């Protein structure tokens, strides 16, 4: 269900055309070139592979641990960007990434504390880490496509990924799952039986529709974060997802289900809490909101190396301290500075 729901992001394509038509901004009309379309097949494949790995890992660890281990994406994204996109983080950015990585280790270690979980935790965490590496490659590939000259608009990126994903699911994944022997009517997964279940059950149909809408909205929002900021910021913001998951687990256990569902507070929960707080602090350090005296900041809070959105763009203090400003704001700032320079001449 998770895999097929992600394919519905192809609806973003007509949304992009509708926006261009209604707004009159014809310069935003998507440019379909063969290279960009073919290149987006790679992040679509990465999305499918990561979804499969994450699903396998989820069989061995609790949901809260699953979400927490996913936070390692920030480390993988930063490493891949330094290798392939010539990303040059400042010293304080490296410190923020290191703090986030430490926080992730703290919260992930809690799953080894319970004896009944420790046996399978190593397998689950290992598979999840591999899935995080694949997801990181997806983020970096998407940023590469959108950072190109005359780059593909974000709605088109997510829409074309949805089309590629739909094609791969229908022509590769579903046929293989149907032909491989298993316990689902003799197959590993009986696609036709699943369709009948959705058709005949209004409850299942409504839940599937709601889930598809949620995942589609989340993916569209995520791709805009990559477009306006960068893939590192996307992975950082994704790190706060476990906060809501863990909080909901605790609320289910203590307030809504009287202990039948959710997650209880244990001695290891204190380690998770400390990791969460360190995660918040590490993000603030990376963004420059919290300035540490060990690092070289300019007087206005910027550095001479690089900002958040672009590997060679020095940002003002406002742009550095707020994730709400990104590529569009930088372009506007540069245009204003160039206009002032021309007027002075």
XYZ file of C-alpha atoms in Angstrom:
345
model
C 0.000 0.000 0.000
C 2.858 2.355 0.840
C 4.454 1.795 -2.551
C 1.312 2.286 -4.622
C 0.294 5.402 -2.672
C 3.535 7.125 -3.613
C 2.744 6.637 -7.294
C -0.298 8.911 -7.011
C 2.068 11.886 -6.901
C 1.756 11.915 -10.709
C -1.335 14.113 -10.148
C 1.154 16.929 -9.519
C 1.718 17.241 -13.284
C -1.774 18.562 -14.189
C -1.642 20.742 -11.058
C 1.525 22.399 -12.408
C -0.069 23.059 -15.804
C -3.223 24.438 -14.136
C -1.149 26.777 -11.962
C 0.767 28.105 -14.975
C -2.441 28.668 -16.927
C -4.315 30.444 -14.123
C -1.391 32.556 -12.913
C -0.224 33.575 -16.379
C 3.378 32.790 -15.427
C 4.227 31.086 -18.687
C 7.932 31.177 -17.853
C 7.143 28.430 -15.345
C 5.802 26.161 -18.084
C 7.553 22.806 -17.631
C 10.363 22.117 -20.067
C 10.232 18.485 -21.132
C 13.647 17.337 -22.267
C 14.646 13.728 -22.634
C 17.585 14.006 -20.254
C 15.512 15.281 -17.315
C 12.707 12.778 -17.886
C 15.121 9.841 -18.067
C 17.138 11.103 -15.116
C 14.049 11.135 -12.897
C 13.763 7.380 -13.393
C 16.700 6.973 -11.005
C 15.128 8.685 -7.957
C 11.904 6.794 -8.723
C 13.831 3.508 -8.586
C 15.541 4.671 -5.404
C 12.141 5.460 -3.896
C 10.881 1.961 -4.695
C 14.014 0.308 -3.336
C 13.994 2.368 -0.160
C 10.302 1.617 0.415
C 10.983 -2.114 0.129
C 13.946 -1.975 2.509
C 12.074 0.167 5.028
C 9.120 -2.225 4.965
C 11.408 -5.183 5.682
C 13.143 -3.318 8.496
C 9.797 -2.427 10.046
C 9.143 -6.149 10.561
C 11.984 -6.300 13.103
C 11.741 -3.025 15.047
C 8.926 -0.929 16.604
C 7.422 1.977 14.671
C 9.068 4.586 16.912
C 12.512 3.028 16.376
C 11.796 2.800 12.648
C 11.169 6.541 12.489
C 14.177 7.361 14.640
C 16.633 5.305 12.583
C 15.371 7.107 9.464
C 16.959 10.261 10.862
C 20.371 8.996 9.710
C 19.355 10.269 6.273
C 20.877 13.668 7.089
C 24.335 12.117 7.484
C 24.082 10.186 4.221
C 22.718 13.202 2.320
C 25.540 15.443 3.521
C 28.132 12.810 2.571
C 26.649 12.261 -0.895
C 26.430 16.008 -1.553
C 30.077 16.471 -0.596
C 31.061 13.611 -2.915
C 28.940 14.409 -5.971
C 27.655 18.012 -5.724
C 30.812 19.631 -4.301
C 28.896 20.672 -1.206
C 31.264 22.482 1.183
C 29.672 22.781 4.625
C 31.089 25.250 7.099
C 32.593 24.072 10.366
C 29.433 24.825 12.320
C 27.330 22.953 9.761
C 29.579 19.912 10.194
C 29.129 20.237 13.942
C 25.343 20.348 13.543
C 25.379 17.225 11.389
C 27.624 15.457 13.919
C 25.292 16.408 16.779
C 22.312 15.089 14.845
C 24.164 11.846 14.126
C 24.972 11.468 17.833
C 21.338 12.075 18.728
C 20.275 9.418 16.253
C 22.682 6.903 17.808
C 21.256 7.649 21.247
C 17.631 7.114 20.299
C 18.423 4.105 18.123
C 20.372 2.410 20.915
C 17.230 2.266 23.020
C 15.821 -0.545 20.877
C 18.682 -2.797 22.032
C 17.806 -2.237 25.672
C 14.875 -4.629 25.760
C 15.903 -8.278 25.778
C 12.929 -9.411 23.723
C 13.832 -6.956 20.957
C 17.643 -7.110 20.917
C 17.821 -10.335 18.882
C 16.044 -8.895 15.850
C 17.015 -5.250 16.371
C 20.400 -5.614 14.678
C 18.845 -7.033 11.506
C 16.101 -4.415 11.477
C 18.417 -1.462 12.073
C 20.905 -2.691 9.447
C 18.204 -2.992 6.783
C 16.793 0.413 7.741
C 20.234 2.027 7.453
C 20.601 0.600 3.961
C 17.168 1.998 3.118
C 18.240 5.404 4.447
C 21.274 5.364 2.160
C 19.047 4.649 -0.843
C 16.609 7.400 0.207
C 19.506 9.845 0.515
C 20.516 9.143 -3.067
C 16.936 9.955 -4.097
C 17.094 13.345 -2.345
C 20.417 14.260 -3.954
C 19.272 13.180 -7.423
C 16.118 15.301 -7.101
C 18.152 18.321 -6.065
C 20.498 17.780 -9.017
C 17.591 17.872 -11.470
C 16.079 21.031 -9.960
C 19.412 22.866 -9.613
C 20.151 22.552 -13.341
C 19.925 25.597 -15.576
C 16.277 25.783 -16.654
C 15.694 23.059 -14.088
C 12.516 21.023 -13.867
C 9.886 22.622 -11.553
C 9.354 20.746 -8.266
C 5.762 19.757 -9.095
C 6.976 18.235 -12.341
C 9.754 16.385 -10.515
C 7.359 14.740 -8.089
C 4.820 14.120 -10.870
C 7.293 12.473 -13.241
C 8.596 10.364 -10.376
C 5.024 9.228 -9.817
C 4.675 8.256 -13.479
C 7.942 6.329 -13.413
C 6.914 4.656 -10.170
C 3.535 3.647 -11.595
C 5.214 2.185 -14.673
C 7.710 0.203 -12.590
C 5.051 -1.062 -10.181
C 2.727 -2.262 -12.961
C 5.376 -3.785 -15.215
C 7.949 -5.112 -12.732
C 6.953 -5.224 -9.063
C 3.365 -6.499 -9.240
C 4.082 -9.230 -11.842
C 7.042 -10.522 -9.812
C 5.042 -10.453 -6.565
C 2.207 -12.338 -8.261
C 4.456 -15.005 -9.809
C 6.583 -15.669 -6.721
C 5.015 -18.450 -4.594
C 3.579 -17.364 -1.261
C 0.713 -17.550 1.210
C -1.537 -14.979 -0.494
C -3.653 -17.248 -2.732
C -0.484 -19.006 -3.849
C 1.402 -15.760 -4.544
C 3.693 -13.553 -2.522
C 1.082 -10.827 -3.072
C -2.163 -11.239 -4.983
C -2.691 -7.827 -6.554
C -6.134 -8.692 -7.937
C -7.376 -9.949 -4.572
C -6.176 -6.731 -2.943
C -8.134 -4.702 -5.501
C -11.276 -6.729 -4.734
C -10.844 -6.154 -0.999
C -10.596 -2.398 -1.539
C -13.602 -2.420 -3.879
C -15.917 -4.365 -1.537
C -14.921 -2.729 1.773
C -15.827 0.920 2.247
C -13.685 1.091 5.401
C -10.570 -0.133 3.612
C -11.345 2.091 0.628
C -11.735 5.202 2.782
C -8.567 4.471 4.740
C -6.620 3.924 1.517
C -7.925 7.182 0.066
C -7.003 9.107 3.214
C -3.550 7.532 3.293
C -2.922 8.337 -0.376
C -3.893 11.981 0.171
C -1.603 12.249 3.204
C 1.410 10.682 1.488
C 0.897 12.704 -1.702
C 0.676 15.967 0.258
C 3.764 15.039 2.260
C 5.804 14.212 -0.854
C 4.800 17.453 -2.587
C 5.754 19.466 0.501
C 9.069 17.591 0.734
C 10.055 18.304 -2.854
C 9.371 22.019 -2.326
C 11.699 21.968 0.689
C 14.422 20.537 -1.553
C 13.678 23.190 -4.198
C 13.531 26.218 -1.869
C 16.307 25.089 0.472
C 18.270 21.912 -0.274
C 18.285 18.160 0.328
C 20.169 18.506 3.630
C 17.398 20.729 4.993
C 14.819 18.244 3.765
C 16.505 15.468 5.724
C 16.875 17.685 8.802
C 13.184 18.600 8.851
C 12.294 14.939 8.324
C 14.173 14.183 11.540
C 11.388 15.807 13.545
C 8.832 13.289 12.332
C 9.753 10.791 15.085
C 8.792 13.388 17.692
C 5.152 13.267 16.625
C 5.226 9.476 16.184
C 6.667 8.863 19.640
C 4.330 11.398 21.249
C 1.333 9.727 19.620
C 2.516 6.308 20.807
C 2.714 7.566 24.386
C -0.671 9.279 24.120
C -2.283 6.106 22.761
C -0.858 4.023 25.593
C -1.693 6.309 28.514
C -4.727 8.351 27.427
C -6.688 6.697 24.611
C -6.381 2.897 24.831
C -5.489 2.244 28.493
C -2.306 0.402 27.567
C -3.650 -1.843 24.800
C -1.966 0.163 22.017
C 0.992 2.498 21.817
C 4.281 2.568 23.707
C 4.922 2.709 27.443
C 7.475 4.974 29.116
C 10.503 2.914 30.204
C 13.963 3.612 31.585
C 15.237 3.678 28.008
C 12.752 6.413 27.168
C 14.987 8.872 29.014
C 17.722 8.102 26.492
C 15.260 8.742 23.673
C 14.245 12.050 25.259
C 17.873 13.161 25.571
C 18.410 12.239 21.936
C 15.382 14.271 20.888
C 16.660 17.358 22.710
C 20.093 16.929 21.144
C 18.396 16.618 17.756
C 16.730 20.011 18.219
C 20.018 21.555 19.344
C 21.982 20.067 16.445
C 19.491 21.478 13.954
C 19.805 24.937 15.515
C 23.599 24.711 15.276
C 23.465 23.675 11.614
C 21.130 26.554 10.788
C 23.285 29.098 12.614
C 20.486 30.037 15.021
C 22.690 28.878 17.910
C 26.234 30.177 17.453
C 29.025 28.400 19.292
C 32.135 30.343 20.278
C 34.442 27.641 18.889
C 33.517 28.446 15.293
C 34.362 31.390 13.082
C 31.267 33.453 12.362
C 31.316 36.848 10.669
C 30.037 39.771 12.646
C 26.591 39.551 11.065
C 26.262 35.815 11.621
C 27.316 34.656 8.167
C 30.421 32.818 7.055
C 32.660 33.239 4.079
C 32.107 29.730 2.843
C 28.607 28.659 2.047
C 24.984 29.014 2.954
C 22.097 26.638 3.197
C 20.553 26.729 -0.236
C 23.491 26.828 -2.613
C 27.055 25.580 -2.476
C 28.511 28.993 -3.347
C 25.990 31.523 -2.063
C 26.926 33.705 0.938
C 23.717 34.455 2.795
C 22.736 37.376 4.974
C 21.983 36.708 8.612
C 18.234 36.605 7.935
C 18.607 33.989 5.215
C 20.995 31.885 7.263
C 18.857 31.836 10.376
C 15.533 31.023 8.804
C 14.691 27.916 6.756
C 11.733 29.790 5.280
C 14.054 31.664 2.947
C 15.568 29.784 0.070
C 16.582 30.011 -3.549
C 13.815 32.433 -4.517
C 14.695 34.820 -1.696
C 18.378 34.665 -2.578
C 17.615 35.520 -6.201
C 15.477 38.480 -5.122
C 18.238 39.743 -2.819
C 20.826 39.510 -5.568
C 18.548 41.301 -8.038
C 18.033 44.149 -5.564
C 21.785 44.460 -4.971
C 22.494 44.506 -8.723
C 19.820 47.171 -9.225
C 21.379 49.372 -6.537
C 24.809 48.914 -8.098
C 23.510 49.977 -11.523
C 21.771 53.014 -10.041
C 24.969 54.111 -8.317
C 26.746 54.019 -11.679
